[in-house]
Coordinates of C-alpha atoms in Angstrom, one line a residue:
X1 CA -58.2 -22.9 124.3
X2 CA -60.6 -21.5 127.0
X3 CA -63.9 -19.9 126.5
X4 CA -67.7 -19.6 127.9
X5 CA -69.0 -22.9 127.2
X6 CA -72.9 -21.6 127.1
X7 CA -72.2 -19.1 124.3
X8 CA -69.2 -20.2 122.9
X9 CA -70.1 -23.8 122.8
X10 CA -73.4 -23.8 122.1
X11 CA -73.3 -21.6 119.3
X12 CA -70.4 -23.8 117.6
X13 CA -72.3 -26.9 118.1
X14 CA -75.4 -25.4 115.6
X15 CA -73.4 -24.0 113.6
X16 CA -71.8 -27.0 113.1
X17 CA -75.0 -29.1 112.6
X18 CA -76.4 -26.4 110.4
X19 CA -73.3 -26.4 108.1
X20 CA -73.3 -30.2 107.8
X21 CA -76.9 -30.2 106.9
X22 CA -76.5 -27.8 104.0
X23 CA -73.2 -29.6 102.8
X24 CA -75.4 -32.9 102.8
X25 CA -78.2 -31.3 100.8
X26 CA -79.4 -32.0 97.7
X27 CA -79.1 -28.9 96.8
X28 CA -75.2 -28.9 97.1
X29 CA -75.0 -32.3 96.2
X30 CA -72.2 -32.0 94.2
X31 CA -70.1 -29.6 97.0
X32 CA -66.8 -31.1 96.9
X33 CA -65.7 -31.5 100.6
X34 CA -62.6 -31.1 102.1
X35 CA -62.6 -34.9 102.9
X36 CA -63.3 -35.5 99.3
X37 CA -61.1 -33.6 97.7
X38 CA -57.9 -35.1 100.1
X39 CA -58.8 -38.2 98.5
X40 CA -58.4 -37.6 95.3
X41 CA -54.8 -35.4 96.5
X42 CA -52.5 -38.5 96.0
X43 CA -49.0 -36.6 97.4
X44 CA -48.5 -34.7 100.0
X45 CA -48.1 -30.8 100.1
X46 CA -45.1 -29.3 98.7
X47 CA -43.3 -26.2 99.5
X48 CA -43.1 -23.1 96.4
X49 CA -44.9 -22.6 93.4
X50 CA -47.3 -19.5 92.4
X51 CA -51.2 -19.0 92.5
X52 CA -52.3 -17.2 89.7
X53 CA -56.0 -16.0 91.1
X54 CA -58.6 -14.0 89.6
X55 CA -60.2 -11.3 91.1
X56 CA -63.9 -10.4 89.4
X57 CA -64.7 -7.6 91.5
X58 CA -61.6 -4.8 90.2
X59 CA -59.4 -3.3 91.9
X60 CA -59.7 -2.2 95.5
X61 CA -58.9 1.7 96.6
X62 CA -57.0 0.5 99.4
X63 CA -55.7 -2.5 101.2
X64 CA -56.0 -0.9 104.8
X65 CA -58.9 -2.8 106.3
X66 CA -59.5 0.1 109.3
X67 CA -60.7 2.3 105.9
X68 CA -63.0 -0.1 103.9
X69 CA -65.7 -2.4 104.3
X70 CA -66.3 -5.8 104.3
X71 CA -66.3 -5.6 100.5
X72 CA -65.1 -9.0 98.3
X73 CA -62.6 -7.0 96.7
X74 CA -60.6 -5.9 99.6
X75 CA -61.9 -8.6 102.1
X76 CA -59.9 -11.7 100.2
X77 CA -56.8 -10.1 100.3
X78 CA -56.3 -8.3 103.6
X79 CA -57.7 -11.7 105.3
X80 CA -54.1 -13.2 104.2
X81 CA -52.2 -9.9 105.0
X82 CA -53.3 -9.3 108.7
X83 CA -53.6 -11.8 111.7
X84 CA -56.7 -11.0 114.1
X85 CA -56.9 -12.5 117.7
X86 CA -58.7 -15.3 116.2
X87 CA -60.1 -17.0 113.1
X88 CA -62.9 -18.5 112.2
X89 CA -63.3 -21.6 110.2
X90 CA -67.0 -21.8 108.3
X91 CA -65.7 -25.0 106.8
X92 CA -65.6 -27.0 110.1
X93 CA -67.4 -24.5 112.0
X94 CA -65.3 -23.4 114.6
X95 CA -63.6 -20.3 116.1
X96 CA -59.9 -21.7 116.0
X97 CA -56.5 -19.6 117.7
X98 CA -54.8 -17.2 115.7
X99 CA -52.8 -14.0 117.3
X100 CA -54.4 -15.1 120.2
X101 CA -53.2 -18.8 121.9
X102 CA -56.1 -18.9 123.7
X103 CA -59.0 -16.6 125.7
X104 CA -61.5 -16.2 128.2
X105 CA -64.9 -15.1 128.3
X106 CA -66.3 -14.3 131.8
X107 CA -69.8 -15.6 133.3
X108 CA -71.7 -12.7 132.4
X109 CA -70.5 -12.5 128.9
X110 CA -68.8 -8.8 129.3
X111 CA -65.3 -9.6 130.0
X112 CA -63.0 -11.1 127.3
X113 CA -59.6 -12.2 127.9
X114 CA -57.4 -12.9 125.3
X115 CA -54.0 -15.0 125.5
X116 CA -51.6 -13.2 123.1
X117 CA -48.8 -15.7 121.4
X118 CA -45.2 -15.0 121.8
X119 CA -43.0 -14.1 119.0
X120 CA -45.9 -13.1 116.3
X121 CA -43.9 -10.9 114.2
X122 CA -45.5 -7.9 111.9
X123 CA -43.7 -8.2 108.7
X124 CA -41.1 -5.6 109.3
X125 CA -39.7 -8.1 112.1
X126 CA -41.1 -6.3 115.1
X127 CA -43.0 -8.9 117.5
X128 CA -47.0 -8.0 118.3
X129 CA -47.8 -6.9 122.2
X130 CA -51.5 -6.4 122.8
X131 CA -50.5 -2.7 122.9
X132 CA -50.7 -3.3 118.9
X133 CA -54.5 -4.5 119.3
X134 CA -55.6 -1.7 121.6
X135 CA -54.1 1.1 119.1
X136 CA -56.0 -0.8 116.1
X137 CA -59.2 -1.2 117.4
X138 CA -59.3 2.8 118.7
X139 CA -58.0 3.9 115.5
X140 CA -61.0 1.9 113.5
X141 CA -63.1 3.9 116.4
X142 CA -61.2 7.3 115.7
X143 CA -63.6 9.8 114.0
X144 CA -61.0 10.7 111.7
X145 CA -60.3 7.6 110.5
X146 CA -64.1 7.6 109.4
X147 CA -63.7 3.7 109.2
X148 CA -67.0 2.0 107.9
X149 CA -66.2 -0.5 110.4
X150 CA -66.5 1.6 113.7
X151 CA -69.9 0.4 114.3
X152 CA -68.9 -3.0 115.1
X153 CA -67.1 -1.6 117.8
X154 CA -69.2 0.3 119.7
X155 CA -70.9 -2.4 121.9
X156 CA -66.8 -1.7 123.5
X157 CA -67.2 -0.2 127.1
X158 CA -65.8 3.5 127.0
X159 CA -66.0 3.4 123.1
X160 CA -68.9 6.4 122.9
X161 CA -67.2 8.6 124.9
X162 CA -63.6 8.1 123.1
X163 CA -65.6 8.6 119.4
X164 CA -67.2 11.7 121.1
X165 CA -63.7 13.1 122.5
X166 CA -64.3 13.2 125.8
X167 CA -62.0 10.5 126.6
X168 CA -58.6 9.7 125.7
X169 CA -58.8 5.9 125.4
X170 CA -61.5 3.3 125.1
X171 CA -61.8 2.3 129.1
X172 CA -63.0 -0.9 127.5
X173 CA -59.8 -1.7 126.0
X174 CA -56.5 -2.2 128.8
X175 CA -53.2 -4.1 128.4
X176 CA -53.2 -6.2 131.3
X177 CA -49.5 -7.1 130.1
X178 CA -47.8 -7.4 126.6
X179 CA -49.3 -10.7 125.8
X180 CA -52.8 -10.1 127.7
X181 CA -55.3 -7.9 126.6
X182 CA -58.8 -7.5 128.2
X183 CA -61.8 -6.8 126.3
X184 CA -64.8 -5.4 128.5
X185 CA -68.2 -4.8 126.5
X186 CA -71.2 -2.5 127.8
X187 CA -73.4 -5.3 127.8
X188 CA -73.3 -9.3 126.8
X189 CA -73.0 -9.5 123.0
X190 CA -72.5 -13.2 121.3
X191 CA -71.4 -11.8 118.2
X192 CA -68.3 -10.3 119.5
X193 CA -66.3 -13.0 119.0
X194 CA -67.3 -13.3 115.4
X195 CA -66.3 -9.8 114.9
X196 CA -62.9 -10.3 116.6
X197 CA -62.0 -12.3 113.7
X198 CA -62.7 -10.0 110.9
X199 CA -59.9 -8.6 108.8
X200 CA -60.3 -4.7 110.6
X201 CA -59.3 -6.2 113.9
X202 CA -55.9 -7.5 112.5
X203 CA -53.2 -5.7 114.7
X204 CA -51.3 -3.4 112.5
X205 CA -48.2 -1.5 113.4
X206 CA -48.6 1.9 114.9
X207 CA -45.0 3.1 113.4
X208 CA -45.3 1.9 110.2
X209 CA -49.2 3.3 109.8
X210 CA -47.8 6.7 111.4
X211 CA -45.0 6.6 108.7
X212 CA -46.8 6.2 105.8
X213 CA -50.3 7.8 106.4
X214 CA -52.5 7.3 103.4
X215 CA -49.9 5.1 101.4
X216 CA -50.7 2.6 104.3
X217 CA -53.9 1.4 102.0
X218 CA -51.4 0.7 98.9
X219 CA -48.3 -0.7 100.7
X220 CA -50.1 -2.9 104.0
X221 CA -47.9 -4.5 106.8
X222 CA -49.5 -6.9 109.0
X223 CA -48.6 -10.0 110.8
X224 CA -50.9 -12.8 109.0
X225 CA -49.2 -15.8 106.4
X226 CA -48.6 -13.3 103.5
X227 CA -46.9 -10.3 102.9
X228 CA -48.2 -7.4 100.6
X229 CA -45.3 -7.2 97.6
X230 CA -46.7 -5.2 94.5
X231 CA -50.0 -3.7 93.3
X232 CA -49.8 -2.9 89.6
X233 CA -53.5 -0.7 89.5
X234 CA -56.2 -1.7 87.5
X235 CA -54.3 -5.4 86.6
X236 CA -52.8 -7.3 89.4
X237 CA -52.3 -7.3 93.6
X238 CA -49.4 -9.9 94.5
X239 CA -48.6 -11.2 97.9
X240 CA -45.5 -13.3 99.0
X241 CA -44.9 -15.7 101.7
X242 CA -44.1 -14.8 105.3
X243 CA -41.6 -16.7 106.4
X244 CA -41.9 -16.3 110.0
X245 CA -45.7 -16.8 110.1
X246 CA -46.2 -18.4 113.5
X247 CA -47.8 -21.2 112.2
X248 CA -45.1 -21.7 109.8
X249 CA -44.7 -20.3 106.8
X250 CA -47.6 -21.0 104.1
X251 CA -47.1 -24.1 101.4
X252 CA -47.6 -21.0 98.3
X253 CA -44.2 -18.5 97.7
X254 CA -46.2 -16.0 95.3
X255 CA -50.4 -15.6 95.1
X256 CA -51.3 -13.2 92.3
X257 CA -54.5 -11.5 92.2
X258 CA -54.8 -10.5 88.8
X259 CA -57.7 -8.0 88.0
X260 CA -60.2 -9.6 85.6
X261 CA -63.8 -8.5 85.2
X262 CA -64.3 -9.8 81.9
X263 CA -65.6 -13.4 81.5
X264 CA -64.0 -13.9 78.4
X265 CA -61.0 -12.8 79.1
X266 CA -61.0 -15.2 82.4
X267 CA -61.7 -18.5 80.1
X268 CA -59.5 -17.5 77.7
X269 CA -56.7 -17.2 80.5
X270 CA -57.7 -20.2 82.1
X271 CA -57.9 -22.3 79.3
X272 CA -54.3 -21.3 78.2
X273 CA -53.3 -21.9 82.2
X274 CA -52.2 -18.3 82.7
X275 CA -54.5 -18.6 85.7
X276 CA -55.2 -21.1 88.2
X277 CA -58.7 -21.1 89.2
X278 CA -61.3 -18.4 88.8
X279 CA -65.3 -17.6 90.4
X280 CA -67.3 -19.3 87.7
X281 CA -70.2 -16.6 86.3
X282 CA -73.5 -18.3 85.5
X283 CA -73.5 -19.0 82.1
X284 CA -69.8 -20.7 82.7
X285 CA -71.3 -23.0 85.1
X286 CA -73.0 -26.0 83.5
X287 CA -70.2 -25.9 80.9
X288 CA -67.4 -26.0 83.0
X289 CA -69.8 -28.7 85.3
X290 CA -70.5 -31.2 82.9
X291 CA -67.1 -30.9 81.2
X292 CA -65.3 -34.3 81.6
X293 CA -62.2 -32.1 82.2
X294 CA -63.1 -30.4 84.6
X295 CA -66.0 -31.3 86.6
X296 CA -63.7 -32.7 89.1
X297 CA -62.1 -29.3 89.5
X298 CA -65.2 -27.8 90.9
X299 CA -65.8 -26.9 94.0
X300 CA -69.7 -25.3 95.0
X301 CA -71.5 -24.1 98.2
X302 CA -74.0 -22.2 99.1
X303 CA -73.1 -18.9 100.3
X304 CA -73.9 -16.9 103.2
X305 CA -74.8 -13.9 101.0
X306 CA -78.1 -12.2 100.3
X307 CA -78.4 -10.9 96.9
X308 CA -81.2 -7.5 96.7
X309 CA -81.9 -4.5 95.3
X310 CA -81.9 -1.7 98.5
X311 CA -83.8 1.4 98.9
X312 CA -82.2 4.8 100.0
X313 CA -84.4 4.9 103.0
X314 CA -82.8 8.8 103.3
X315 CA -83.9 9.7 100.0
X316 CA -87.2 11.4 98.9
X317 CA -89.3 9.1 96.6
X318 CA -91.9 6.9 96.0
X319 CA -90.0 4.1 97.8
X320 CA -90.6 6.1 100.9
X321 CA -93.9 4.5 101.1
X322 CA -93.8 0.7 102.5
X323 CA -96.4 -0.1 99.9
X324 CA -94.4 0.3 97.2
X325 CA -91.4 -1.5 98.2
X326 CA -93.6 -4.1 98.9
X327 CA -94.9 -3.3 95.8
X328 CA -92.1 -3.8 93.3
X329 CA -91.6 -7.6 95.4
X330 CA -94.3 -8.7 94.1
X331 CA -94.2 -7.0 90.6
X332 CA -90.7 -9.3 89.9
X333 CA -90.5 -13.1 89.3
X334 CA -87.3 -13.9 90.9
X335 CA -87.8 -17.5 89.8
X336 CA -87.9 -17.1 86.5
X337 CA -84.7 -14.0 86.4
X338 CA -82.8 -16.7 88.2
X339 CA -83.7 -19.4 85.8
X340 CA -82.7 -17.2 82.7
X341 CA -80.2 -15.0 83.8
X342 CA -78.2 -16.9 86.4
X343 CA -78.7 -20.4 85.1
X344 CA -80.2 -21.4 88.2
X345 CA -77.1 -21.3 89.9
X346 CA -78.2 -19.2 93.2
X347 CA -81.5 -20.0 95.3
X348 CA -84.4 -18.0 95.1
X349 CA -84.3 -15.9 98.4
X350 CA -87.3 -15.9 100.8
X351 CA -86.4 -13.3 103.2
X352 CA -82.7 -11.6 104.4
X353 CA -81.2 -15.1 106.2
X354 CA -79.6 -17.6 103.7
X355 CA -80.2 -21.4 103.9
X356 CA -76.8 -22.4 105.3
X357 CA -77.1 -20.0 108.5
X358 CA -78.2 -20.9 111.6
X359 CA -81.8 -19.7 112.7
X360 CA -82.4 -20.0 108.7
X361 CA -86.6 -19.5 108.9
X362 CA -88.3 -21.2 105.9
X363 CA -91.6 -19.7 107.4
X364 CA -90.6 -16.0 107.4
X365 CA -93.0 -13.6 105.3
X366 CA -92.2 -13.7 101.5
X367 CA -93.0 -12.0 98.7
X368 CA -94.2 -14.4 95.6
X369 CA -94.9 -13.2 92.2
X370 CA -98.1 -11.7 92.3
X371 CA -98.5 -8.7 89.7
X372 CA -101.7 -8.0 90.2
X373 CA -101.3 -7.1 93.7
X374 CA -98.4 -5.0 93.3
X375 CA -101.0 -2.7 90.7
X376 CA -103.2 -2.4 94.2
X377 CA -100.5 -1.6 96.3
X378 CA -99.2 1.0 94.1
X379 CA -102.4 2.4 93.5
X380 CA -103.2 2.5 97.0
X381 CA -99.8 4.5 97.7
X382 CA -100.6 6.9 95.1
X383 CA -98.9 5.8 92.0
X384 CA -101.3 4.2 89.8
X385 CA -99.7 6.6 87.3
X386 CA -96.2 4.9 87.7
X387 CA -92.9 6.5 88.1
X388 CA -89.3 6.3 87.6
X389 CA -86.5 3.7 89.1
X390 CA -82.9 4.9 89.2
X391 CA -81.1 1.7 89.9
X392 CA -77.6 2.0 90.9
X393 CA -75.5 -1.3 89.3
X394 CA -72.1 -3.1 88.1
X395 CA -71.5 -4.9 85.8
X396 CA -71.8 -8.3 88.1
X397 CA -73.9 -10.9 86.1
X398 CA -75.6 -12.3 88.9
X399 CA -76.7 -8.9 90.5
X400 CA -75.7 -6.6 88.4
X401 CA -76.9 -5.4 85.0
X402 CA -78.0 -8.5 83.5
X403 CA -80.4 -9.2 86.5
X404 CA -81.5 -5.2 86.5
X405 CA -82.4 -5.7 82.6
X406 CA -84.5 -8.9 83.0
X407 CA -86.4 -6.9 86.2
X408 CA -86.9 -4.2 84.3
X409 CA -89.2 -5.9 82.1
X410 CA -91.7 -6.7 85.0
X411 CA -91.6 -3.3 86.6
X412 CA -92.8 -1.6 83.7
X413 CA -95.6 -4.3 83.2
X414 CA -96.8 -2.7 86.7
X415 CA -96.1 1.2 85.6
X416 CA -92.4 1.4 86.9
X417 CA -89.9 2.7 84.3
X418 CA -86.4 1.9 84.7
X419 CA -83.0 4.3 84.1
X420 CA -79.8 2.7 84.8
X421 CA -76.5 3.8 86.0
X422 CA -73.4 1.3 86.0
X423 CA -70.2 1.8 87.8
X424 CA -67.3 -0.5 89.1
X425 CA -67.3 -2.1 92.4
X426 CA -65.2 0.8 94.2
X427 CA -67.7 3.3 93.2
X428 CA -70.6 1.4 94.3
X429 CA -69.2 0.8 97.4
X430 CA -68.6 4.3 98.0
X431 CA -71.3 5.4 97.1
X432 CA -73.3 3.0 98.9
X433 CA -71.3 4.4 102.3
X434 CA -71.9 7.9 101.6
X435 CA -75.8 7.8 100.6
X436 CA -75.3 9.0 96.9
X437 CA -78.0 6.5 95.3
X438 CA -81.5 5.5 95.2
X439 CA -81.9 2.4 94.7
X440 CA -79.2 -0.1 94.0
X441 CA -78.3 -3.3 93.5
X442 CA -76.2 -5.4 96.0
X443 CA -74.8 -8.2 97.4
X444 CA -74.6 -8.6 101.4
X445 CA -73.4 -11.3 103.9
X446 CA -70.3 -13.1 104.8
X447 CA -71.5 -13.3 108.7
X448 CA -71.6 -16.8 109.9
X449 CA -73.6 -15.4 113.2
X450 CA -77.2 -14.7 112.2
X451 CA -77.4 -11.8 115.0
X452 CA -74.6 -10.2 113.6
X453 CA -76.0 -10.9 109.7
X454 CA -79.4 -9.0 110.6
X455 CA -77.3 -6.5 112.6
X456 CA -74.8 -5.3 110.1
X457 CA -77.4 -4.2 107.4
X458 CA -80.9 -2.9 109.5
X459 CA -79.6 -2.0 113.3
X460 CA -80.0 1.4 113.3
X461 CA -76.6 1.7 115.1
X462 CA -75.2 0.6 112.4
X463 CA -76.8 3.3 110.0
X464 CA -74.7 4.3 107.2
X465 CA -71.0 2.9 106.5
X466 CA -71.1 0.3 108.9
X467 CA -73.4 -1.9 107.0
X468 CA -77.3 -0.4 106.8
X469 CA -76.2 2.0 104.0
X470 CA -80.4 1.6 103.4
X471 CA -81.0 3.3 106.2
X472 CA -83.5 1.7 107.9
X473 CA -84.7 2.2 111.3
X474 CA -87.5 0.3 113.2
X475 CA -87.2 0.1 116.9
X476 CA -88.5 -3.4 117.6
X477 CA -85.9 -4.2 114.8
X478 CA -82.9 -2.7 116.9
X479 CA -85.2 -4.1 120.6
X480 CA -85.3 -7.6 119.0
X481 CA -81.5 -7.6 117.7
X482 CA -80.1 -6.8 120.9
X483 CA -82.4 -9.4 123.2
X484 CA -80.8 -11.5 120.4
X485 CA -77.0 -10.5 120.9
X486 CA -77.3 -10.6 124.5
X487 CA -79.1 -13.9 125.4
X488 CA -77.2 -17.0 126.3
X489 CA -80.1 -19.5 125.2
X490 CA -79.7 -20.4 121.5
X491 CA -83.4 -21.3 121.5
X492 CA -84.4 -18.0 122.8
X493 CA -81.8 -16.3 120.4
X494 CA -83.6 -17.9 117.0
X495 CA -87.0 -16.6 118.5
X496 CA -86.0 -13.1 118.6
X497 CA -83.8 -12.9 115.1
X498 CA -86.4 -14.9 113.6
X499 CA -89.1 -12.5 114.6
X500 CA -86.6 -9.5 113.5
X501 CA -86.8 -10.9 110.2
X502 CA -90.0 -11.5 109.7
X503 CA -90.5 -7.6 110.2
X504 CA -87.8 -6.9 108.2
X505 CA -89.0 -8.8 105.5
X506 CA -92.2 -6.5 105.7
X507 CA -90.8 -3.3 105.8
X508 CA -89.3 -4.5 102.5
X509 CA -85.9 -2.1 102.6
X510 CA -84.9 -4.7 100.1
X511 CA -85.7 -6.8 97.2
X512 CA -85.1 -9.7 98.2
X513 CA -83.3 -11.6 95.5
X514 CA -81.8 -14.8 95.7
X515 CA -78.9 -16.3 98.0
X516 CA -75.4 -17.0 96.1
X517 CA -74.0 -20.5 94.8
X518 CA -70.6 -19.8 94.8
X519 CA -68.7 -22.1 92.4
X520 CA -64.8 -22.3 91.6
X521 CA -62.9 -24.2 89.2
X522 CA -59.3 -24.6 89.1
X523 CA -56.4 -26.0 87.6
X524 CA -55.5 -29.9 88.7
X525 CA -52.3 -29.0 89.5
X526 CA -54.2 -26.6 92.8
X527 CA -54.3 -28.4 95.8
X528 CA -56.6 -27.7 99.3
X529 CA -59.2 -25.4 97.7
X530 CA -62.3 -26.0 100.2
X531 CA -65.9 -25.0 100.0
X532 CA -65.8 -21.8 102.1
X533 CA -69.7 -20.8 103.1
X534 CA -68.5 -16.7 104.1
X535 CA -67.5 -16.3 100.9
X536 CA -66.0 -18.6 98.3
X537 CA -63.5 -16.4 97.7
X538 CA -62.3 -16.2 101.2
X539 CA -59.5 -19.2 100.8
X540 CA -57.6 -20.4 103.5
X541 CA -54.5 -19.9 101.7
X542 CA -52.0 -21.6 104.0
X543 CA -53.9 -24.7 103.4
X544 CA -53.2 -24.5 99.4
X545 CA -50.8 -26.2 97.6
X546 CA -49.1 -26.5 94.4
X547 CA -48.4 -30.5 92.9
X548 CA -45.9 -29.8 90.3
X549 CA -46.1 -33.2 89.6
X550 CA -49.1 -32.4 87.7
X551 CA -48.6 -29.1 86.5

């Protein structure tokens, strides 16, 4: 594998230090590493079995990753349907091969060159050409695909002009030759690579898309180490093996996502083994932790996601004035919600960057619980009176109702009264995309790249569906962010996202709430689970196993 060793390099060499710091915290003490949980594997992997999953965040609308976000839901299972030019690996911290044997990035950091592998094979048997990669990435660009992702894209040379219709193709985008395809970018971006191994750049077949049109999103074809088999709405997704996976074909024949947003329901399976491991909520997390049972069966980490309340920047309301998002920051005890509501399993948050991140600022402006100020901020905006909160929410324990409850309470001790609205996770999303809220409660994250973190939800270019559905806009944000995406000197790179934050952080589009501890438990039969800092949820499944030795 090839690549520009003063971005490429560099940038795997911190993120590899930062990730090893976290894992050797004391905060994520008990993390179960991927070298501690080989040792306690006593055979080796086995081919077969099924991996009863569940899925806490309901059912997706579709499984066509050009048409959704990065959202949990949809993310875990297209990332094992569809094979991007390359993957990244948050466990060891490292962009590894994937569609793509190998690439090239060229000394000025616009050019990338990618390497395609012989006989990849969608799974209807025909082989992927880099012709596949240059149709995906222009139909996520396509204005009438509308794709939420599009944003991510436009830093492509030729891609304004194609999204505007005045040209045919993205100039940025040319086959050199079936198994070469050349990337060229308007101007040096570092996080390119990072987005090149999201689940939206996975080729996907032009025929098949063109056959089915919308029933694309319920019956996917892609080329990754699973194939898309059934979707039963509303109770379970399952996915079968690809047998001619170019890696070879995954250790699992079945994984079944079965929909379960009820915590009861989840124990209740789990402990009668109809499922095989499950997201542990808050309140199931000391028991499951301290159970001599299980506590072996646990693996934690801390997770690159920002949990916050957002403001509808677009909207008319009180929340227009900076004072009072500042305001309601300090008029909520985090500490104490996470304390009582989550069980202390997340971290307070001090601004948008999560501990386990590089450029991670311990310094950056923060809000502490300060009640009294928030009555002088409110009063100096106008609203000494008070006013009322619509907050948008699910169900989610950790972010969702529970938490808006407990906030309530310290809202209204400052004159803010509280109305509620709950909705699945599909609503939310969409609603969060198309601007129909006020304020609503969220989680964000999954970026390992911190430029690309910050970028996603307060660029401006990225207003809207492709991530800053609070639509916030501060030029030296968007100045900062791109010195940041551009630069080939980490140091220099820190300065300016680190700086971006801290102004972030005072504009105060969010509340900022605490960043995730993801925890799952599973069966001991389940073999290869590893502490994934993107998302928990994200599993390498061609890494799991089944020891029916032990089953």
């Amino acid at each position: 594998m090839r690549g520009n060793g003063s971005i490429f390099k560099s940038f795997v060499a911190m993120l590899v230090l930062i990730l090893v710091l976290s894992a050797c915290s004391s905060e994520s003490s008990t993390t179960t590493s991927t070298e501690e949980a080989s040792t306690k594997e006593t055979g080796k992997p086995t081919y077969g079995g099924t991996l009863v999953r569940a899925d806490i965040y309901g059912d997706p609308q579709n499984l066509d990753p050009a048409i959704r976000s990065h959202g949990t839901n949809t993310s875990m299972i297209t990332w094992n349907i569809f094979e991007p030019l390359v993957r990244y690996d948050a466990v060891k911290g490292k962009f590894l091969p994937a569609n793509a044997e190998s690439w090239d990035i060229s000394s000025d950091g616009k050019v990338y060159s990618f390497t395609l592998r012989k006989g990849v094979k969608f799974h209807n048997g025909r082989e992927v050409t880099a012709e596949d990669f240059k149709y995906t990435l222009e139909r996520v660009l396509a204005p009438k695909t509308a794709s939420p992702n599009a944003g991510s894209l436009t830093g492509i040379a030729g891609s304004k002009e194609f999204m505007a219709g005045t040209s045919k193709e993205v100039t940025g985008i040319k086959v050199v030759n079936p198994t070469k395809l050349e990337i060229t970018l308007s101007k040096p971006d570092n996080t390119f690579l990072t987005i090149m191994s999201l689940p939206f750049t996975g080729a996907v077949p032009k025929e098949v898309v063109e056959e089915k049109g919308e029933k694309f999103g319920q019956e996917p074809v892609g080329a990754g180490p699973f194939k898309f088999s059934k979707w039963v709405r509303d109770s379970e997704i399952d996915l079968v093996t690809n047998e001619d996976y170019y890696a070879g074909k995954p250790y699992l024949e079945k994984v079944i996502y079965k929909i379960m947003m009820d915590q009861t329901a989840r124990d209740n399976a789990f402990a009668s083994n109809q499922i095989d491991m499950m997201v542990l909520g808050d309140a199931q997390y000391k028991r499951y932790a301290t159970d001599p049972t299980f506590k072996s069966q646990i693996v934690e980490v801390p997770e690159l996601f920002t949990r916050n309340m957002k403001f509808n920047l677009e909207k008319k309301g009180p929340w227009q004035d900076v004072r009072v998002r500042q305001a309601i920051n300090y008029a909520i005890d985090r500490d104490t919600i996470i304390g009582s509501v989550i069980q202390g399993k997340a971290y307070s948050a001090l601004g948008v960057l999560p501990t386990s991140i590089q450029g991670f600022n311990k310094g950056v402006t923060t809000y502490k619980y300060n009640p009294a100020k928030a009555k002088k901020l409110l009063a100096d905006a106008g609203y000494s009176g008070g006013f009322t909160l619509n907050i948008l929410t699910t169900s989610h324990p950790a972010f969702g109702l529970p938490a808006v409850e407990a906030l309530s309470g310290y809202l209204e001790k400052v004159g803010i009264k509280v109305k509620t609205e709950q909705v699945d996770f599909a609503t939310l999303t969409d609603r969060l995309n198309s601007g129909d809220y006020e304020v609503a409660m969220s989680s964000n994250g999954g970026s390992t790249n911190p430029v690309e973190y910050l970028s996603r939800y307060f660029h401006s270019k990225n207003d809207g569906a492709s991530g800053n559905t609070s639509h916030y806009n501060n030029p030296a944000v968007d100045v900062l962010l791109d010195k940041a995406s551009e630069t080939t000197d980490d140091k220099e790179m820190i300065t300016d996202i680190q700086k971006a934050e801290d102004l972030i952080v005072k504009d105060a589009p969010w509340w900022f709430f605490n960043y995730n501890k993801a925890v799952i438990v599973h069966q001991k039969w389940i073999k290869g689970l590893q502490p994934v800092p993107t998302d928990i949820d994200y599993q390498d499944l061609t890494k799991v196993w089944v020891d029916e030795s032990q089953e």
